[in-house]
Amino acid sequence: MYSKFGNITYAQHVLDRMLERNEASWNNMMSGLVRCGRYFEAMRFFYHMLENDAKPSSFVIASLVTACDRSGCMIEEALQIHGYVAKYGLSSDVFVGTCLLHFYGSYGQVCEASKTFEEIIEPNIVSWTSLMVTYADNGDQEEVINIYQLLRRNGFYCNQNTIATVFSSCGMLGDKLLGYQVLGTVIKYGLDSNVSVANSLISMFGSCSSTKEASYVFNNMKERETISWNSIITATAHNGHCEESLQNLSLMRNTDTETNYITISALLSVCGSAQKLSWGRGLHSLLVKSGLESNVCVCNSLLTMYSGAGKSEDAELVFHTMPEKDLISWNSMISGYVEDGMYLEAVKLFSDMLQTRRAMNYVSFTSALAACSNQSNIVEGKIIHALVILFGLHHSLIIGNTLVTMYGKSNLMSEAQRVCKTMPKRDEVTWNALIGGFADNEQPNEALKAFNLMREEGVPTNYITVVNVLGACLSPDDLLKHGLPIHAHTIVTGYELDTYVQSSLITMYAKCGNLNTSNFIFNELGSKTSSAWNAIIAANAHYGPGEEALKLIVKMMSAGVPLDQFSFSISLAIVGNLAVLDEGQQLHALVIKLGFKSDHYVLNATMDMYGKCGEIDDVLKIVPQPSIRLQRSWNILISALARHGYFQEAREVFHNMLRLGLRPDHVTFVSLLSACSHSGLVDEGLAYYSSMTNEFCVPVGIEHCVCIIDLLGRSGRLAEAEAFIDTMPVPPNDLVWRSLLASCKIHGNMELGKKAAENLFRMDSSDDSAYVLYSNVCASTRRWDDVENVRKEMSTHNIKKKPACSWIKLRNKVTSFGMGDQSHPENGQIIVKLEELMKLIKETGYVPDTSYSLQDIDEEQKEHNLWNHSERIALAFGLINCPEGSPIRIFKNLRVCGDCHSVFKLVSKILGRKIILRDAYRFHHFSGGKCSCLDYW
């Protein structure tokens, strides 16, 4: 009696004074402790029983397992009890076995749950249902259906819980036909009038996007409860009918039906976007008013909503102020961090979760592994992989798929293949992840092999498969060998009509050098989606004229297709590459107007655009605060500062990043090493390179090696640069030898320059830059015969030097100039202005450095040629047309020569004008006779 009424103290008092205790005494006491939530006391009571030589009954053991399950943290104790059960032969008992089965299912240990079920001699419908729930909770809905069919064949009568689980799985699978078949069984059993069955049927129809059928079931229910209302609200909300859901909420409240946490949670779950956040905040207010704000399920929904809307700070506030957190709370917060790109925070929170000894399931691990899907966090990813095995979750299909994805995105395809091969079951997601990994790692042949193996295994392909295989095609050879056959496959299978496949075809042809076909496919589309527009814009931006891409953006807007995050990101990238600031500012204004200014991808693209357009102050204005700054934002800021000559500031940002506990990645070190190279910080650069691998475990990439060669070469340490190439952990490519060759030109090292040039010619005999650089090395050492030989070789191979070009934008018009260009209508004024500038700077002591005129001619002609450089003509034009006091922005496609650099410094001092010059390598800010590069570039 006392235990049933929850007065455990009195119950214990009575038990202690009993002279003789029977099985019922112990059972009742154990049941009371579990019922009152005193789980640890229940475990101590069990030990007390054993000390008193009392033999626990199956009922006592079942109650104790239930206690361990409900506690959420008594894993080791439950395993000990299982050991006791096995020792005394209680595993076959249906009550004990079912409780153990439920326990393992709660902790996501599917294999253990399945083994436990097999040990039960006569499982009842509760046992079968518990097994189904275990598979359902771990994302294997197909196995739920298999179990259901098996228990039907064994003649079991399904109860309402069984049917609800099956309907839920049908909904998750999106298999409405199967749901109708189960419905026939429901009617046969006479369960169609059961409220809980009707509720689950509404949920299934909602999951299958069949809101009409869900509404029909709801409207014809003779009896409704809170769950019924919650089911229809959830069904309509999840299918985007938010206003209908809110109307149902209003009707529910008018019928005096109790509104509980599930009601509000269902609505909150669909308010996780910037557009619907105001509704979500309104519901949050209703929660507070209803006194439900401390409910753990409601808080979990708030976490999901704020994370989905990109409001990490609000989600964190909810999480840290929750009076109680469950498994979903932790999983939601970790998942939210991953979705917002806050990977380090996600891993840290996962570590905190481990330390609390809380129960974890496959969702916990998939979110944590997703946070490690890059090279920077791969060490943590491997540790979590080990934990997956330790927790016995390595057989989970979803976790296996996540591991394949993680290793693929970290460029570790051998590990991805190994995981794939050892998985007990593979589905289309597995193969898509493997094929996508090969595609991302530019391994088209391996991607095609995986595609063929997938088909041989009988796994059905989908549009994602086709998109991934198309993404593996990178060159004209790939187009002939793989691209065209895959295109034919899309036509045969009907995937050609899929919008994502259409976009991938556009991208594939452009990547393989056939932009005309990309444009043809796009123009032939009857209905052009935003995905297709984005694909053709990106294709023209990366593989065609950037100006054409900008025109396409205007056409996209004129066609009434709304710009999305990708549209803005690629548009801003085009503007940055073309350095057309006015268009960039217009796009930024549109970003703000349409509410994308807080989107991380758009914000980073905007920062990068301003950095490439020479507006470093604007970069600093819009960069997020350090506490909420994502990895890419840090990288862009370091890169922009380095490009503009603010090397010390770039290093300071890097160390601030470390102080906040963020880990630098591959890109961070490329930017940092580039900054050291352009500022002559050789020892610092070498130290950073060493710490990259030794301290931060970032794998060495070819980009890092190029930076080190450039760092050593610019400073004249050519022998060290050559030695570094011999010991590089990655094979040298054309960028390596080109960087070394450029340094040989600066320091006049003919012998090493010849070696670098020969390696470049061996890689690509048509590389125009290799011939030009080698010719310049010969000219700088006055080897004029060799210069002539190089020119003859270029003529033989029909190779033409890339002409130098400078341009300036004034009054929405871009004006470009070539070497000695005299075609401009204002040519007369330009010549006069150049003569004026020459006279002014010579009066200050300027002496031309004719070593930058790499031709075998007299000194006077060399000086004349220097004054015909395109950047000087652009400067004269800018001085004529730019308003007094405004900065002059000039852009050049090649590296600015040293003599022009000196001229620009002197002009900035004499005329008091600020001049910003962007060459192929970096920005030069001239002001008061000084340059931001400190004459080292």
mmCIF file of N, CA and C in Angstrom, residues 578-636:
data_model
loop_
_atom_site.group_PDB
_atom_site.id
_atom_site.type_symbol
_atom_site.label_atom_id
_atom_site.label_comp_id
_atom_site.label_asym_id
_atom_site.label_seq_id
_atom_site.Cartn_x
_atom_site.Cartn_y
_atom_site.Cartn_z
ATOM 1 N N LEU A 578 36.116 40.442 -61.094
ATOM 2 C CA LEU A 578 36.185 41.534 -62.077
ATOM 3 C C LEU A 578 36.568 42.860 -61.429
ATOM 4 N N ALA A 579 36.483 42.916 -60.090
ATOM 5 C CA ALA A 579 36.797 44.124 -59.326
ATOM 6 C C ALA A 579 35.956 45.315 -59.775
ATOM 7 N N VAL A 580 34.646 45.076 -59.949
ATOM 8 C CA VAL A 580 33.731 46.161 -60.311
ATOM 9 C C VAL A 580 32.955 46.534 -59.052
ATOM 10 N N LEU A 581 33.472 47.502 -58.323
ATOM 11 C CA LEU A 581 32.963 47.839 -56.996
ATOM 12 C C LEU A 581 31.522 48.323 -57.029
ATOM 13 N N ASP A 582 31.158 49.128 -58.024
ATOM 14 C CA ASP A 582 29.799 49.680 -58.070
ATOM 15 C C ASP A 582 28.752 48.569 -58.105
ATOM 16 N N GLU A 583 28.987 47.581 -58.966
ATOM 17 C CA GLU A 583 28.044 46.458 -59.051
ATOM 18 C C GLU A 583 28.021 45.671 -57.735
ATOM 19 N N GLY A 584 29.184 45.554 -57.107
ATOM 20 C CA GLY A 584 29.249 44.870 -55.824
ATOM 21 C C GLY A 584 28.443 45.572 -54.758
ATOM 22 N N GLN A 585 28.517 46.894 -54.726
ATOM 23 C CA GLN A 585 27.757 47.673 -53.749
ATOM 24 C C GLN A 585 26.254 47.552 -54.007
ATOM 25 N N GLN A 586 25.879 47.506 -55.295
ATOM 26 C CA GLN A 586 24.461 47.332 -55.634
ATOM 27 C C GLN A 586 23.959 45.964 -55.165
ATOM 28 N N LEU A 587 24.772 44.935 -55.388
ATOM 29 C CA LEU A 587 24.392 43.593 -54.928
ATOM 30 C C LEU A 587 24.286 43.537 -53.404
ATOM 31 N N HIS A 588 25.221 44.205 -52.726
ATOM 32 C CA HIS A 588 25.193 44.230 -51.260
ATOM 33 C C HIS A 588 23.904 44.899 -50.775
ATOM 34 N N ALA A 589 23.503 45.965 -51.445
ATOM 35 C CA ALA A 589 22.250 46.639 -51.072
ATOM 36 C C ALA A 589 21.062 45.699 -51.262
ATOM 37 N N LEU A 590 21.085 44.905 -52.348
ATOM 38 C CA LEU A 590 20.007 43.954 -52.611
ATOM 39 C C LEU A 590 20.013 42.826 -51.576
ATOM 40 N N VAL A 591 21.197 42.417 -51.163
ATOM 41 C CA VAL A 591 21.332 41.398 -50.110
ATOM 42 C C VAL A 591 20.626 41.865 -48.838
ATOM 43 N N ILE A 592 20.878 43.112 -48.457
ATOM 44 C CA ILE A 592 20.265 43.676 -47.247
ATOM 45 C C ILE A 592 18.755 43.788 -47.417
ATOM 46 N N LYS A 593 18.331 44.254 -48.594
ATOM 47 C CA LYS A 593 16.906 44.458 -48.863
ATOM 48 C C LYS A 593 16.124 43.155 -48.775
ATOM 49 N N LEU A 594 16.705 42.064 -49.290
ATOM 50 C CA LEU A 594 16.001 40.777 -49.339
ATOM 51 C C LEU A 594 16.236 39.922 -48.091
ATOM 52 N N GLY A 595 16.942 40.459 -47.105
ATOM 53 C CA GLY A 595 17.093 39.769 -45.828
ATOM 54 C C GLY A 595 18.131 38.677 -45.791
ATOM 55 N N PHE A 596 19.164 38.759 -46.662
ATOM 56 C CA PHE A 596 20.207 37.726 -46.682
ATOM 57 C C PHE A 596 21.482 38.162 -45.974
ATOM 58 N N LYS A 597 21.471 39.324 -45.336
ATOM 59 C CA LYS A 597 22.717 39.853 -44.781
ATOM 60 C C LYS A 597 23.267 39.002 -43.636
ATOM 61 N N SER A 598 22.387 38.219 -42.973
ATOM 62 C CA SER A 598 22.860 37.376 -41.874
ATOM 63 C C SER A 598 23.207 35.959 -42.336
ATOM 64 N N ASP A 599 22.967 35.669 -43.621
ATOM 65 C CA ASP A 599 23.322 34.347 -44.139
ATOM 66 C C ASP A 599 24.838 34.224 -44.217
ATOM 67 N N HIS A 600 25.382 33.158 -43.640
ATOM 68 C CA HIS A 600 26.834 33.028 -43.536
ATOM 69 C C HIS A 600 27.511 32.991 -44.901
ATOM 70 N N TYR A 601 26.923 32.258 -45.845
ATOM 71 C CA TYR A 601 27.553 32.123 -47.156
ATOM 72 C C TYR A 601 27.573 33.461 -47.897
ATOM 73 N N VAL A 602 26.451 34.170 -47.830
ATOM 74 C CA VAL A 602 26.361 35.465 -48.512
ATOM 75 C C VAL A 602 27.273 36.487 -47.833
ATOM 76 N N LEU A 603 27.292 36.466 -46.502
ATOM 77 C CA LEU A 603 28.143 37.402 -45.769
ATOM 78 C C LEU A 603 29.619 37.190 -46.120
ATOM 79 N N ASN A 604 30.049 35.931 -46.170
ATOM 80 C CA ASN A 604 31.439 35.647 -46.520
ATOM 81 C C ASN A 604 31.756 36.074 -47.947
ATOM 82 N N ALA A 605 30.809 35.832 -48.867
ATOM 83 C CA ALA A 605 31.013 36.244 -50.260
ATOM 84 C C ALA A 605 31.107 37.763 -50.360
ATOM 85 N N THR A 606 30.324 38.472 -49.542
ATOM 86 C CA THR A 606 30.368 39.941 -49.541
ATOM 87 C C THR A 606 31.713 40.439 -49.015
ATOM 88 N N MET A 607 32.186 39.826 -47.942
ATOM 89 C CA MET A 607 33.502 40.183 -47.408
ATOM 90 C C MET A 607 34.597 39.975 -48.460
ATOM 91 N N ASP A 608 34.539 38.816 -49.109
ATOM 92 C CA ASP A 608 35.549 38.484 -50.121
ATOM 93 C C ASP A 608 35.494 39.463 -51.287
ATOM 94 N N MET A 609 34.286 39.843 -51.671
ATOM 95 C CA MET A 609 34.112 40.795 -52.780
ATOM 96 C C MET A 609 34.752 42.140 -52.450
ATOM 97 N N TYR A 610 34.463 42.674 -51.258
ATOM 98 C CA TYR A 610 35.044 43.966 -50.884
ATOM 99 C C TYR A 610 36.567 43.869 -50.791
ATOM 100 N N GLY A 611 37.056 42.737 -50.296
ATOM 101 C CA GLY A 611 38.502 42.557 -50.216
ATOM 102 C C GLY A 611 39.145 42.580 -51.586
ATOM 103 N N LYS A 612 38.522 41.935 -52.586
ATOM 104 C CA LYS A 612 39.084 41.883 -53.930
ATOM 105 C C LYS A 612 38.889 43.179 -54.706
ATOM 106 N N CYS A 613 37.945 44.002 -54.237
ATOM 107 C CA CYS A 613 37.721 45.299 -54.884
ATOM 108 C C CYS A 613 38.537 46.412 -54.230
ATOM 109 N N GLY A 614 39.369 46.066 -53.276
ATOM 110 C CA GLY A 614 40.250 47.058 -52.666
ATOM 111 C C GLY A 614 39.676 47.796 -51.490
ATOM 112 N N GLU A 615 38.499 47.391 -50.995
ATOM 113 C CA GLU A 615 37.838 48.112 -49.901
ATOM 114 C C GLU A 615 38.001 47.337 -48.591
ATOM 115 N N ILE A 616 39.204 47.346 -48.057
ATOM 116 C CA ILE A 616 39.475 46.598 -46.836
ATOM 117 C C ILE A 616 38.688 47.164 -45.652
ATOM 118 N N ASP A 617 38.416 48.476 -45.660
ATOM 119 C CA ASP A 617 37.638 49.079 -44.572
ATOM 120 C C ASP A 617 36.225 48.512 -44.528
ATOM 121 N N ASP A 618 35.647 48.264 -45.712
ATOM 122 C CA ASP A 618 34.297 47.684 -45.755
ATOM 123 C C ASP A 618 34.302 46.242 -45.262
ATOM 124 N N VAL A 619 35.393 45.527 -45.516
ATOM 125 C CA VAL A 619 35.521 44.160 -44.993
ATOM 126 C C VAL A 619 35.459 44.194 -43.470
ATOM 127 N N LEU A 620 36.197 45.126 -42.888
ATOM 128 C CA LEU A 620 36.260 45.225 -41.423
ATOM 129 C C LEU A 620 34.921 45.679 -40.835
ATOM 130 N N LYS A 621 34.122 46.407 -41.628
ATOM 131 C CA LYS A 621 32.825 46.877 -41.138
ATOM 132 C C LYS A 621 31.812 45.752 -41.021
ATOM 133 N N ILE A 622 31.855 44.795 -41.964
ATOM 134 C CA ILE A 622 30.802 43.776 -41.996
ATOM 135 C C ILE A 622 31.222 42.433 -41.413
ATOM 136 N N VAL A 623 32.519 42.268 -41.099
ATOM 137 C CA VAL A 623 32.957 40.979 -40.538
ATOM 138 C C VAL A 623 32.254 40.740 -39.200
ATOM 139 N N PRO A 624 31.715 39.542 -38.973
ATOM 140 C CA PRO A 624 31.014 39.270 -37.700
ATOM 141 C C PRO A 624 31.952 39.409 -36.499
ATOM 142 N N GLN A 625 31.353 39.610 -35.342
ATOM 143 C CA GLN A 625 32.132 39.683 -34.111
ATOM 144 C C GLN A 625 32.876 38.360 -33.886
ATOM 145 N N PRO A 626 34.061 38.411 -33.295
ATOM 146 C CA PRO A 626 34.857 37.183 -33.111
ATOM 147 C C PRO A 626 34.110 36.038 -32.444
ATOM 148 N N SER A 627 33.233 36.353 -31.498
ATOM 149 C CA SER A 627 32.546 35.288 -30.746
ATOM 150 C C SER A 627 31.592 34.473 -31.614
ATOM 151 N N ILE A 628 31.098 35.047 -32.717
ATOM 152 C CA ILE A 628 30.155 34.324 -33.588
ATOM 153 C C ILE A 628 30.713 34.146 -34.995
ATOM 154 N N ARG A 629 32.007 34.405 -35.155
ATOM 155 C CA ARG A 629 32.629 34.349 -36.486
ATOM 156 C C ARG A 629 32.927 32.895 -36.867
ATOM 157 N N LEU A 630 32.489 32.498 -38.046
ATOM 158 C CA LEU A 630 32.744 31.138 -38.515
ATOM 159 C C LEU A 630 34.140 31.016 -39.102
ATOM 160 N N GLN A 631 34.557 29.757 -39.303
ATOM 161 C CA GLN A 631 35.902 29.470 -39.809
ATOM 162 C C GLN A 631 36.193 30.206 -41.111
ATOM 163 N N ARG A 632 35.258 30.145 -42.060
ATOM 164 C CA ARG A 632 35.497 30.774 -43.367
ATOM 165 C C ARG A 632 35.639 32.285 -43.244
ATOM 166 N N SER A 633 34.895 32.888 -42.333
ATOM 167 C CA SER A 633 35.005 34.343 -42.132
ATOM 168 C C SER A 633 36.405 34.713 -41.631
ATOM 169 N N TRP A 634 36.932 33.917 -40.708
ATOM 170 C CA TRP A 634 38.309 34.152 -40.231
ATOM 171 C C TRP A 634 39.297 34.045 -41.394
ATOM 172 N N ASN A 635 39.120 33.012 -42.209
ATOM 173 C CA ASN A 635 40.037 32.799 -43.330
ATOM 174 C C ASN A 635 40.001 33.942 -44.332
ATOM 175 N N ILE A 636 38.787 34.407 -44.651
ATOM 176 C CA ILE A 636 38.647 35.509 -45.611
ATOM 177 C C ILE A 636 39.282 36.776 -45.053
#
